Amino acid sequence: MRYRWCGAKTVLGRVEEFSEGPGSSTYTNERGSRRVTAARVSDNLRLVVATLSPGFSAQSLQMNDSRNHLEVFFVPLAMCLMAALFDPGLAHGQSRASKPVRGGTAGSRVRPTSSVREKPAEASRESSLTSDLRLAAPRNASLRRELGWTFGGKQQRGWHLYEPLISGLLQTEHDAASEAFAAALTSWQKRSGLRPSGVLDEESLNAMVSEWQGKRLKAQGYPVPEDLVTAPASDFYDQTRAGDLRQVERKTYAAYQLLVATAVADRSLGLARKAKGELAPTEKYLKIISAFRSREYQEKLRRESPNAGRAGLAISSPHFTGRALDLYVGGEPVETKDSNRALQVQTRVYQWLVRNADRFGFRPYYYEPWHWEYVNK
């Protein structure tokens, strides 16, 4: 590619004429002397542009004057084109500050398809659960007194007598007729492998009974005489009770004393106490009604109460071990009528035992609010 550039410029007030060829510039000053200079930067620039962009054609304008043809090269345009070619951001139509974002354009408000699809499903499940709980709450309100079931050969009705134990098992303090109670029951049913209906029906109640019974004392043998201690008459509900009927297994009695001391220190129970923090002789709550029993004595009790059944007086009793205590919690001390048990389970002392007795190693016999067994945790 051949080109020629001719022109004139003023250098320090002198008019100089010069011409350029492919490799050099020649100019003539006013005195007629000629000088040869190196090629102009614009020439190199034009050659670089032509090399980088084969489709680029330099535009020149030939102009006639008295001596030469002038080729004019548009250098600014070439510089702009070079900037466009070397700027990756402009070449790709994306700002340098922009960075690809996995899953969508930066700043985009469009959520991934999977997330959009999951939301309605989650909302549907939550709506279904809420609806189930709303239906379960009134059902529980009815069953708490109307559910028919059998235990120990005796027909039972409702589960309201066991609400303190049920609440402890479910770890909830909400009313049994509330949706919150149904929700807690649903969680327990799932953990127990039952249908999570939120309804405390016969299947769920039987599962609860099995769990309570499974935590009771397993030992049945007699203790050796050395393991029995005779508690003072002041610890008993009936302080005229004979000495052989005031025997308690040694570790069980120590745990009982610790339990009583803790209960006495809880002012919310309002228990009468002595100066040393012991139960006052006049206080009835938490006094021992019965402890160790021989088989002969147990059989005597069964003869005296022929209608008690296996639920009330067992043939093989935990009292044989000396580790079962009947404690006074209100009402008639050991009466199994529903009306009496309903009174007992509402007392502050019984509800305190439900919450705290396990800390001292005592577990309940759910059917008798007064009966607690030391399992030596």
mmCIF file of C-alpha atoms in Angstrom:
data_model
loop_
_atom_site.group_PDB
_atom_site.id
_atom_site.type_symbol
_atom_site.label_atom_id
_atom_site.label_comp_id
_atom_site.label_asym_id
_atom_site.label_seq_id
_atom_site.Cartn_x
_atom_site.Cartn_y
_atom_site.Cartn_z
ATOM 1 C CA MET A 1 0.000 0.000 0.000
ATOM 2 C CA ARG A 2 1.589 3.308 -1.155
ATOM 3 C CA TYR A 3 0.594 6.666 0.131
ATOM 4 C CA ARG A 4 1.976 10.181 0.095
ATOM 5 C CA TRP A 5 1.290 12.918 2.520
ATOM 6 C CA CYS A 6 2.195 16.532 1.686
ATOM 7 C CA GLY A 7 1.660 19.661 3.662
ATOM 8 C CA ALA A 8 3.111 22.606 5.417
ATOM 9 C CA LYS A 9 3.609 23.596 9.007
ATOM 10 C CA THR A 10 4.977 26.509 10.885
ATOM 11 C CA VAL A 11 8.010 25.805 13.055
ATOM 12 C CA LEU A 12 9.017 28.692 15.347
ATOM 13 C CA GLY A 13 7.498 31.207 12.932
ATOM 14 C CA ARG A 14 9.047 29.714 9.777
ATOM 15 C CA VAL A 15 6.948 28.178 7.080
ATOM 16 C CA GLU A 16 8.234 24.782 6.137
ATOM 17 C CA GLU A 17 6.986 22.469 3.426
ATOM 18 C CA PHE A 18 7.379 18.779 3.785
ATOM 19 C CA SER A 19 6.267 15.549 2.257
ATOM 20 C CA GLU A 20 6.104 12.022 3.650
ATOM 21 C CA GLY A 21 6.571 8.687 2.110
ATOM 22 C CA PRO A 22 6.034 5.192 3.446
ATOM 23 C CA GLY A 23 9.125 5.304 5.628
ATOM 24 C CA SER A 24 10.157 8.914 6.176
ATOM 25 C CA SER A 25 9.251 12.587 6.095
ATOM 26 C CA THR A 26 11.044 15.259 4.046
ATOM 27 C CA TYR A 27 10.459 18.955 4.509
ATOM 28 C CA THR A 28 11.888 22.096 2.895
ATOM 29 C CA ASN A 29 12.284 25.258 4.900
ATOM 30 C CA GLU A 30 12.347 28.852 3.727
ATOM 31 C CA ARG A 31 16.030 28.662 2.867
ATOM 32 C CA GLY A 32 15.535 25.694 0.560
ATOM 33 C CA SER A 33 17.385 23.166 2.684
ATOM 34 C CA ARG A 34 15.863 19.686 2.948
ATOM 35 C CA ARG A 35 15.843 17.375 5.920
ATOM 36 C CA VAL A 36 14.807 13.756 6.261
ATOM 37 C CA THR A 37 13.042 12.686 9.461
ATOM 38 C CA ALA A 38 11.811 9.387 10.780
ATOM 39 C CA ALA A 39 8.413 8.090 9.821
ATOM 40 C CA ARG A 40 5.530 9.846 11.604
ATOM 41 C CA VAL A 41 3.685 8.134 14.419
ATOM 42 C CA SER A 42 0.458 8.432 12.445
ATOM 43 C CA ASP A 43 1.948 6.271 9.710
ATOM 44 C CA ASN A 44 2.754 3.511 12.151
ATOM 45 C CA LEU A 45 -0.647 3.885 13.742
ATOM 46 C CA ARG A 46 -2.370 3.512 10.388
ATOM 47 C CA LEU A 47 -0.303 0.440 9.576
ATOM 48 C CA VAL A 48 -1.146 -1.161 12.952
ATOM 49 C CA VAL A 49 -4.845 -0.551 12.406
ATOM 50 C CA ALA A 50 -4.701 -1.984 8.909
ATOM 51 C CA THR A 51 -2.895 -5.052 10.224
ATOM 52 C CA LEU A 52 -5.283 -5.691 13.143
ATOM 53 C CA SER A 53 -8.406 -5.154 11.082
ATOM 54 C CA PRO A 54 -7.993 -6.474 7.539
ATOM 55 C CA GLY A 55 -11.440 -5.170 6.620
ATOM 56 C CA PHE A 56 -10.432 -1.696 7.570
ATOM 57 C CA SER A 57 -9.712 0.654 4.649
ATOM 58 C CA ALA A 58 -8.029 3.946 5.319
ATOM 59 C CA GLN A 59 -9.922 6.823 3.986
ATOM 60 C CA SER A 60 -7.956 9.666 2.445
ATOM 61 C CA LEU A 61 -8.832 12.755 0.655
ATOM 62 C CA GLN A 62 -6.634 13.848 -2.176
ATOM 63 C CA MET A 63 -6.399 17.543 -2.601
ATOM 64 C CA ASN A 64 -4.627 19.438 -5.377
ATOM 65 C CA ASP A 65 -2.622 22.486 -4.730
ATOM 66 C CA SER A 66 0.028 24.051 -6.793
ATOM 67 C CA ARG A 67 2.608 21.320 -6.080
ATOM 68 C CA ASN A 68 1.261 18.131 -4.468
ATOM 69 C CA HIS A 69 -1.665 15.741 -3.917
ATOM 70 C CA LEU A 70 -2.578 15.602 -0.184
ATOM 71 C CA GLU A 71 -3.722 12.335 1.412
ATOM 72 C CA VAL A 72 -5.527 13.008 4.648
ATOM 73 C CA PHE A 73 -5.790 10.221 7.188
ATOM 74 C CA PHE A 74 -8.437 10.267 9.862
ATOM 75 C CA VAL A 75 -6.312 9.419 12.885
ATOM 76 C CA PRO A 76 -8.943 10.122 15.568
ATOM 77 C CA LEU A 77 -11.324 7.692 13.904
ATOM 78 C CA ALA A 78 -8.642 5.018 13.841
ATOM 79 C CA MET A 79 -7.931 5.509 17.556
ATOM 80 C CA CYS A 80 -11.602 5.075 18.387
ATOM 81 C CA LEU A 81 -11.742 1.867 16.371
ATOM 82 C CA MET A 82 -8.637 0.571 18.125
ATOM 83 C CA ALA A 83 -10.199 1.258 21.521
ATOM 84 C CA ALA A 84 -13.271 -0.692 20.475
ATOM 85 C CA LEU A 85 -11.173 -3.630 19.282
ATOM 86 C CA PHE A 86 -9.054 -3.838 22.458
ATOM 87 C CA ASP A 87 -11.852 -3.281 25.026
ATOM 88 C CA PRO A 88 -13.426 -6.711 25.832
ATOM 89 C CA GLY A 89 -16.257 -5.076 27.669
ATOM 90 C CA LEU A 90 -17.368 -3.008 24.694
ATOM 91 C CA ALA A 91 -16.724 -5.837 22.295
ATOM 92 C CA HIS A 92 -19.066 -8.123 24.204
ATOM 93 C CA GLY A 93 -21.637 -5.547 25.162
ATOM 94 C CA GLN A 94 -21.071 -6.030 28.944
ATOM 95 C CA SER A 95 -19.695 -3.676 31.549
ATOM 96 C CA ARG A 96 -16.397 -4.619 33.204
ATOM 97 C CA ALA A 97 -18.103 -4.395 36.533
ATOM 98 C CA SER A 98 -20.606 -7.046 35.518
ATOM 99 C CA LYS A 99 -19.838 -10.610 36.502
ATOM 100 C CA PRO A 100 -21.731 -13.689 35.470
ATOM 101 C CA VAL A 101 -23.966 -14.960 38.286
ATOM 102 C CA ARG A 102 -24.666 -18.640 38.547
ATOM 103 C CA GLY A 103 -28.344 -19.301 38.202
ATOM 104 C CA GLY A 104 -29.240 -15.931 36.728
ATOM 105 C CA THR A 105 -28.144 -12.418 35.798
ATOM 106 C CA ALA A 106 -26.725 -10.230 38.557
ATOM 107 C CA GLY A 107 -29.483 -8.171 40.089
ATOM 108 C CA SER A 108 -32.152 -10.281 38.437
ATOM 109 C CA ARG A 109 -35.335 -10.775 40.448
ATOM 110 C CA VAL A 110 -36.274 -13.937 38.620
ATOM 111 C CA ARG A 111 -35.971 -16.912 40.997
ATOM 112 C CA PRO A 112 -34.776 -20.355 39.896
ATOM 113 C CA THR A 113 -37.563 -22.564 38.589
ATOM 114 C CA SER A 114 -37.053 -25.188 41.302
ATOM 115 C CA SER A 115 -37.554 -22.604 44.059
ATOM 116 C CA VAL A 116 -40.674 -21.251 42.418
ATOM 117 C CA ARG A 117 -42.127 -24.754 42.217
ATOM 118 C CA GLU A 118 -41.290 -25.700 45.808
ATOM 119 C CA LYS A 119 -42.991 -22.717 47.440
ATOM 120 C CA PRO A 120 -46.563 -23.701 46.518
ATOM 121 C CA ALA A 121 -45.913 -27.283 47.681
ATOM 122 C CA GLU A 122 -44.628 -26.079 51.061
ATOM 123 C CA ALA A 123 -47.537 -23.693 51.416
ATOM 124 C CA SER A 124 -49.923 -26.521 50.576
ATOM 125 C CA ARG A 125 -48.415 -28.794 53.252
ATOM 126 C CA GLU A 126 -48.545 -26.037 55.868
ATOM 127 C CA SER A 127 -52.137 -25.278 54.961
ATOM 128 C CA SER A 128 -53.030 -28.975 55.220
ATOM 129 C CA LEU A 129 -51.309 -29.285 58.626
ATOM 130 C CA THR A 130 -53.102 -26.199 59.946
ATOM 131 C CA SER A 131 -56.401 -27.612 58.736
ATOM 132 C CA ASP A 132 -55.689 -30.976 60.417
ATOM 133 C CA LEU A 133 -54.869 -29.286 63.724
ATOM 134 C CA ARG A 134 -58.063 -27.268 63.584
ATOM 135 C CA LEU A 135 -60.020 -30.485 63.176
ATOM 136 C CA ALA A 136 -57.995 -32.339 65.831
ATOM 137 C CA ALA A 137 -58.511 -29.762 68.594
ATOM 138 C CA PRO A 138 -62.310 -30.191 68.965
ATOM 139 C CA ARG A 139 -61.894 -33.950 68.562
ATOM 140 C CA ASN A 140 -59.511 -34.030 71.537
ATOM 141 C CA ALA A 141 -61.895 -31.841 73.533
ATOM 142 C CA SER A 142 -64.506 -34.565 73.090
ATOM 143 C CA LEU A 143 -62.286 -37.620 73.595
ATOM 144 C CA ARG A 144 -60.683 -36.320 76.788
ATOM 145 C CA ARG A 145 -63.880 -37.377 78.615
ATOM 146 C CA GLU A 146 -65.636 -39.694 76.167
ATOM 147 C CA LEU A 147 -63.006 -42.109 74.831
ATOM 148 C CA GLY A 148 -63.864 -45.674 75.874
ATOM 149 C CA TRP A 149 -60.995 -48.051 76.667
ATOM 150 C CA THR A 150 -60.090 -50.866 79.064
ATOM 151 C CA PHE A 151 -57.282 -51.300 81.582
ATOM 152 C CA GLY A 152 -56.800 -53.945 84.256
ATOM 153 C CA GLY A 153 -60.130 -55.537 83.443
ATOM 154 C CA LYS A 154 -61.960 -52.280 84.130
ATOM 155 C CA GLN A 155 -63.761 -50.100 81.620
ATOM 156 C CA GLN A 156 -62.302 -46.595 81.443
ATOM 157 C CA ARG A 157 -63.774 -43.420 80.001
ATOM 158 C CA GLY A 158 -61.719 -40.515 78.755
ATOM 159 C CA TRP A 159 -58.130 -39.604 79.507
ATOM 160 C CA HIS A 160 -58.623 -36.378 81.488
ATOM 161 C CA LEU A 161 -57.335 -38.090 84.657
ATOM 162 C CA TYR A 162 -53.931 -38.476 83.000
ATOM 163 C CA GLU A 163 -53.553 -35.009 81.509
ATOM 164 C CA PRO A 164 -50.629 -33.989 83.764
ATOM 165 C CA LEU A 165 -48.725 -37.123 82.713
ATOM 166 C CA ILE A 166 -49.715 -36.638 79.065
ATOM 167 C CA SER A 167 -48.543 -33.021 79.094
ATOM 168 C CA GLY A 168 -45.237 -34.126 80.603
ATOM 169 C CA LEU A 169 -44.805 -36.795 77.948
ATOM 170 C CA LEU A 170 -45.577 -34.345 75.129
ATOM 171 C CA GLN A 171 -43.563 -31.573 76.799
ATOM 172 C CA THR A 172 -46.369 -29.056 76.455
ATOM 173 C CA GLU A 173 -48.375 -26.953 78.883
ATOM 174 C CA HIS A 174 -51.138 -26.112 76.408
ATOM 175 C CA ASP A 175 -54.729 -27.094 77.044
ATOM 176 C CA ALA A 176 -55.731 -30.467 75.619
ATOM 177 C CA ALA A 177 -58.427 -28.812 73.492
ATOM 178 C CA SER A 178 -55.992 -26.421 71.785
ATOM 179 C CA GLU A 179 -54.308 -26.622 68.385
ATOM 180 C CA ALA A 180 -50.924 -26.255 70.111
ATOM 181 C CA PHE A 181 -51.617 -29.441 72.090
ATOM 182 C CA ALA A 182 -52.582 -31.229 68.860
ATOM 183 C CA ALA A 183 -49.321 -30.054 67.270
ATOM 184 C CA ALA A 184 -47.260 -31.400 70.202
ATOM 185 C CA LEU A 185 -49.184 -34.676 70.024
ATOM 186 C CA THR A 186 -48.495 -34.907 66.283
ATOM 187 C CA SER A 187 -44.745 -34.617 66.905
ATOM 188 C CA TRP A 188 -44.876 -37.323 69.577
ATOM 189 C CA GLN A 189 -46.923 -39.608 67.301
ATOM 190 C CA LYS A 190 -44.278 -39.261 64.587
ATOM 191 C CA ARG A 191 -41.488 -40.136 67.041
ATOM 192 C CA SER A 192 -43.495 -43.126 68.272
ATOM 193 C CA GLY A 193 -44.211 -44.493 64.793
ATOM 194 C CA LEU A 194 -47.931 -43.714 64.960
ATOM 195 C CA ARG A 195 -50.176 -42.022 62.431
ATOM 196 C CA PRO A 196 -49.595 -38.286 63.062
ATOM 197 C CA SER A 197 -53.236 -37.245 63.307
ATOM 198 C CA GLY A 198 -52.969 -34.897 66.278
ATOM 199 C CA VAL A 199 -55.901 -36.801 67.828
ATOM 200 C CA LEU A 200 -55.426 -38.625 71.133
ATOM 201 C CA ASP A 201 -57.417 -41.711 70.216
ATOM 202 C CA GLU A 202 -57.286 -45.193 71.749
ATOM 203 C CA GLU A 203 -54.225 -46.226 69.739
ATOM 204 C CA SER A 204 -52.202 -43.231 70.927
ATOM 205 C CA LEU A 205 -53.411 -43.558 74.521
ATOM 206 C CA ASN A 206 -52.433 -47.242 74.626
ATOM 207 C CA ALA A 207 -48.993 -46.294 73.306
ATOM 208 C CA MET A 208 -48.652 -43.734 76.103
ATOM 209 C CA VAL A 209 -49.687 -46.282 78.719
ATOM 210 C CA SER A 210 -47.096 -48.713 77.341
ATOM 211 C CA GLU A 211 -44.404 -46.047 77.582
ATOM 212 C CA TRP A 212 -45.305 -45.170 81.172
ATOM 213 C CA GLN A 213 -45.473 -48.822 82.195
ATOM 214 C CA GLY A 214 -42.173 -49.540 80.483
ATOM 215 C CA LYS A 215 -40.398 -47.016 82.716
ATOM 216 C CA ARG A 216 -41.571 -48.577 85.958
ATOM 217 C CA LEU A 217 -39.582 -50.642 88.421
ATOM 218 C CA LYS A 218 -38.608 -54.038 87.006
ATOM 219 C CA ALA A 219 -37.298 -55.660 90.198
ATOM 220 C CA GLN A 220 -39.718 -57.942 92.057
ATOM 221 C CA GLY A 221 -37.594 -59.716 94.657
ATOM 222 C CA TYR A 222 -37.595 -59.196 98.387
ATOM 223 C CA PRO A 223 -34.862 -56.992 99.804
ATOM 224 C CA VAL A 224 -32.512 -58.508 102.347
ATOM 225 C CA PRO A 225 -33.242 -57.344 105.910
ATOM 226 C CA GLU A 226 -30.048 -55.275 105.989
ATOM 227 C CA ASP A 227 -31.353 -53.175 103.081
ATOM 228 C CA LEU A 228 -34.472 -52.107 104.967
ATOM 229 C CA VAL A 229 -34.710 -49.197 107.378
ATOM 230 C CA THR A 230 -37.617 -48.329 109.649
ATOM 231 C CA ALA A 231 -38.699 -44.741 109.002
ATOM 232 C CA PRO A 232 -39.917 -42.603 111.929
ATOM 233 C CA ALA A 233 -43.662 -42.439 112.487
ATOM 234 C CA SER A 234 -43.602 -38.687 111.699
ATOM 235 C CA ASP A 235 -42.838 -39.518 108.038
ATOM 236 C CA PHE A 236 -46.098 -41.454 107.708
ATOM 237 C CA TYR A 237 -49.613 -40.308 106.966
ATOM 238 C CA ASP A 238 -50.845 -42.646 109.706
ATOM 239 C CA GLN A 239 -48.462 -42.027 112.575
ATOM 240 C CA THR A 240 -49.921 -44.951 114.528
ATOM 241 C CA ARG A 241 -48.716 -47.408 111.911
ATOM 242 C CA ALA A 242 -46.791 -50.387 113.283
ATOM 243 C CA GLY A 243 -43.019 -50.461 112.939
ATOM 244 C CA ASP A 244 -42.940 -53.500 110.617
ATOM 245 C CA LEU A 245 -45.178 -51.539 108.219
ATOM 246 C CA ARG A 246 -42.854 -48.508 108.215
ATOM 247 C CA GLN A 247 -39.927 -50.263 106.562
ATOM 248 C CA VAL A 248 -38.374 -48.748 103.427
ATOM 249 C CA GLU A 249 -35.468 -49.865 101.246
ATOM 250 C CA ARG A 250 -32.417 -47.871 102.335
ATOM 251 C CA LYS A 251 -31.577 -46.013 99.075
ATOM 252 C CA THR A 252 -35.245 -45.374 98.409
ATOM 253 C CA TYR A 253 -35.668 -43.705 101.770
ATOM 254 C CA ALA A 254 -32.616 -41.479 101.197
ATOM 255 C CA ALA A 255 -34.034 -40.401 97.825
ATOM 256 C CA TYR A 256 -37.424 -39.731 99.440
ATOM 257 C CA GLN A 257 -35.868 -37.465 102.083
ATOM 258 C CA LEU A 258 -34.096 -35.459 99.386
ATOM 259 C CA LEU A 259 -37.311 -35.151 97.365
ATOM 260 C CA VAL A 260 -39.257 -33.927 100.415
ATOM 261 C CA ALA A 261 -36.581 -31.379 101.346
ATOM 262 C CA THR A 262 -36.701 -29.957 97.816
ATOM 263 C CA ALA A 263 -40.497 -29.782 97.852
ATOM 264 C CA VAL A 264 -40.537 -28.061 101.246
ATOM 265 C CA ALA A 265 -38.097 -25.448 99.916
ATOM 266 C CA ASP A 266 -40.507 -24.686 97.053
ATOM 267 C CA ARG A 267 -42.691 -22.042 98.676
ATOM 268 C CA SER A 268 -45.256 -22.278 95.854
ATOM 269 C CA LEU A 269 -46.456 -25.578 97.372
ATOM 270 C CA GLY A 270 -47.197 -23.979 100.719
ATOM 271 C CA LEU A 271 -46.100 -27.009 102.748
ATOM 272 C CA ALA A 272 -45.914 -26.677 106.522
ATOM 273 C CA ARG A 273 -42.363 -27.232 107.732
ATOM 274 C CA LYS A 274 -40.165 -27.322 110.780
ATOM 275 C CA ALA A 275 -37.263 -24.984 111.459
ATOM 276 C CA LYS A 276 -34.769 -27.371 109.835
ATOM 277 C CA GLY A 277 -36.740 -27.471 106.574
ATOM 278 C CA GLU A 278 -38.469 -30.776 107.271
ATOM 279 C CA LEU A 279 -42.170 -31.437 106.885
ATOM 280 C CA ALA A 280 -44.111 -30.384 109.943
ATOM 281 C CA PRO A 281 -45.810 -33.249 111.857
ATOM 282 C CA THR A 282 -49.174 -31.702 111.008
ATOM 283 C CA GLU A 283 -48.492 -31.617 107.255
ATOM 284 C CA LYS A 284 -50.219 -34.436 105.359
ATOM 285 C CA TYR A 285 -48.941 -33.904 101.813
ATOM 286 C CA LEU A 286 -46.047 -36.145 100.755
ATOM 287 C CA LYS A 287 -46.284 -38.251 103.904
ATOM 288 C CA ILE A 288 -45.801 -41.993 103.307
ATOM 289 C CA ILE A 289 -49.004 -44.023 103.265
ATOM 290 C CA SER A 290 -47.426 -47.388 102.496
ATOM 291 C CA ALA A 291 -43.924 -48.674 101.725
ATOM 292 C CA PHE A 292 -42.586 -52.220 102.072
ATOM 293 C CA ARG A 293 -45.223 -54.962 102.109
ATOM 294 C CA SER A 294 -44.848 -58.664 102.580
ATOM 295 C CA ARG A 295 -46.719 -61.032 100.300
ATOM 296 C CA GLU A 296 -48.926 -62.009 103.227
ATOM 297 C CA TYR A 297 -49.859 -58.401 103.899
ATOM 298 C CA GLN A 298 -50.599 -57.813 100.195
ATOM 299 C CA GLU A 299 -52.918 -60.800 100.120
ATOM 300 C CA LYS A 300 -54.704 -59.488 103.191
ATOM 301 C CA LEU A 301 -55.330 -56.164 101.398
ATOM 302 C CA ARG A 302 -56.723 -57.973 98.370
ATOM 303 C CA ARG A 303 -59.169 -59.896 100.536
ATOM 304 C CA GLU A 304 -60.328 -56.669 102.153
ATOM 305 C CA SER A 305 -60.875 -55.010 98.743
ATOM 306 C CA PRO A 306 -62.225 -57.742 96.428
ATOM 307 C CA ASN A 307 -63.337 -55.226 93.805
ATOM 308 C CA ALA A 308 -59.992 -53.487 93.496
ATOM 309 C CA GLY A 309 -58.904 -55.690 90.578
ATOM 310 C CA ARG A 310 -55.411 -55.984 89.141
ATOM 311 C CA ALA A 311 -55.318 -52.256 88.423
ATOM 312 C CA GLY A 312 -55.678 -51.412 92.104
ATOM 313 C CA LEU A 313 -53.970 -54.229 94.034
ATOM 314 C CA ALA A 314 -51.561 -56.327 92.039
ATOM 315 C CA ILE A 315 -50.903 -59.962 92.879
ATOM 316 C CA SER A 316 -47.178 -59.353 92.472
ATOM 317 C CA SER A 317 -46.682 -55.863 93.879
ATOM 318 C CA PRO A 318 -43.674 -53.516 93.560
ATOM 319 C CA HIS A 319 -44.166 -52.907 97.284
ATOM 320 C CA PHE A 320 -42.503 -56.300 97.853
ATOM 321 C CA THR A 321 -39.171 -54.645 97.006
ATOM 322 C CA GLY A 322 -39.433 -51.846 99.577
ATOM 323 C CA ARG A 323 -38.796 -49.400 96.717
ATOM 324 C CA ALA A 324 -42.426 -48.416 96.055
ATOM 325 C CA LEU A 325 -43.962 -45.596 98.085
ATOM 326 C CA ASP A 326 -47.571 -44.483 98.302
ATOM 327 C CA LEU A 327 -47.495 -40.741 99.064
ATOM 328 C CA TYR A 328 -50.384 -38.541 100.084
ATOM 329 C CA VAL A 329 -51.330 -36.166 97.245
ATOM 330 C CA GLY A 330 -54.855 -35.191 98.349
ATOM 331 C CA GLY A 331 -58.374 -36.566 98.620
ATOM 332 C CA GLU A 332 -58.908 -40.078 99.903
ATOM 333 C CA PRO A 333 -55.375 -41.454 100.208
ATOM 334 C CA VAL A 334 -55.686 -44.593 98.020
ATOM 335 C CA GLU A 335 -59.183 -44.528 96.559
ATOM 336 C CA THR A 336 -59.291 -45.440 92.831
ATOM 337 C CA LYS A 337 -62.707 -43.962 92.052
ATOM 338 C CA ASP A 338 -62.532 -41.534 89.155
ATOM 339 C CA SER A 339 -63.954 -38.695 91.232
ATOM 340 C CA ASN A 340 -61.177 -39.078 93.817
ATOM 341 C CA ARG A 341 -58.392 -39.420 91.268
ATOM 342 C CA ALA A 342 -59.752 -36.377 89.424
ATOM 343 C CA LEU A 343 -59.301 -34.384 92.617
ATOM 344 C CA GLN A 344 -55.794 -35.742 93.257
ATOM 345 C CA VAL A 345 -54.355 -34.974 89.810
ATOM 346 C CA GLN A 346 -55.351 -31.330 90.192
ATOM 347 C CA THR A 347 -53.390 -30.724 93.397
ATOM 348 C CA ARG A 348 -50.186 -28.692 93.264
ATOM 349 C CA VAL A 349 -48.248 -31.455 95.025
ATOM 350 C CA TYR A 350 -49.180 -34.123 92.476
ATOM 351 C CA GLN A 351 -48.371 -31.864 89.548
ATOM 352 C CA TRP A 352 -45.050 -30.965 91.188
ATOM 353 C CA LEU A 353 -44.250 -34.682 91.457
ATOM 354 C CA VAL A 354 -45.048 -35.206 87.786
ATOM 355 C CA ARG A 355 -42.552 -32.469 86.897
ATOM 356 C CA ASN A 356 -39.827 -33.240 89.437
ATOM 357 C CA ALA A 357 -39.955 -36.772 90.891
ATOM 358 C CA ASP A 358 -37.872 -38.235 88.082
ATOM 359 C CA ARG A 359 -34.940 -36.053 89.169
ATOM 360 C CA PHE A 360 -34.799 -38.087 92.371
ATOM 361 C CA GLY A 361 -35.262 -41.477 90.700
ATOM 362 C CA PHE A 362 -39.025 -41.895 91.191
ATOM 363 C CA ARG A 363 -41.416 -42.963 88.427
ATOM 364 C CA PRO A 364 -45.244 -42.977 88.610
ATOM 365 C CA TYR A 365 -47.789 -45.709 88.277
ATOM 366 C CA TYR A 366 -50.082 -43.719 86.022
ATOM 367 C CA TYR A 367 -53.335 -45.291 87.258
ATOM 368 C CA GLU A 368 -52.693 -44.395 90.918
ATOM 369 C CA PRO A 369 -51.658 -40.760 91.462
ATOM 370 C CA TRP A 370 -50.226 -41.633 94.909
ATOM 371 C CA HIS A 371 -47.974 -44.526 93.785
ATOM 372 C CA TRP A 372 -44.283 -43.791 93.020
ATOM 373 C CA GLU A 373 -41.444 -46.266 92.460
ATOM 374 C CA TYR A 374 -37.740 -45.709 92.967
ATOM 375 C CA VAL A 375 -35.864 -46.992 89.907
ATOM 376 C CA ASN A 376 -32.386 -45.917 91.100
ATOM 377 C CA LYS A 377 -31.434 -43.985 87.935
#
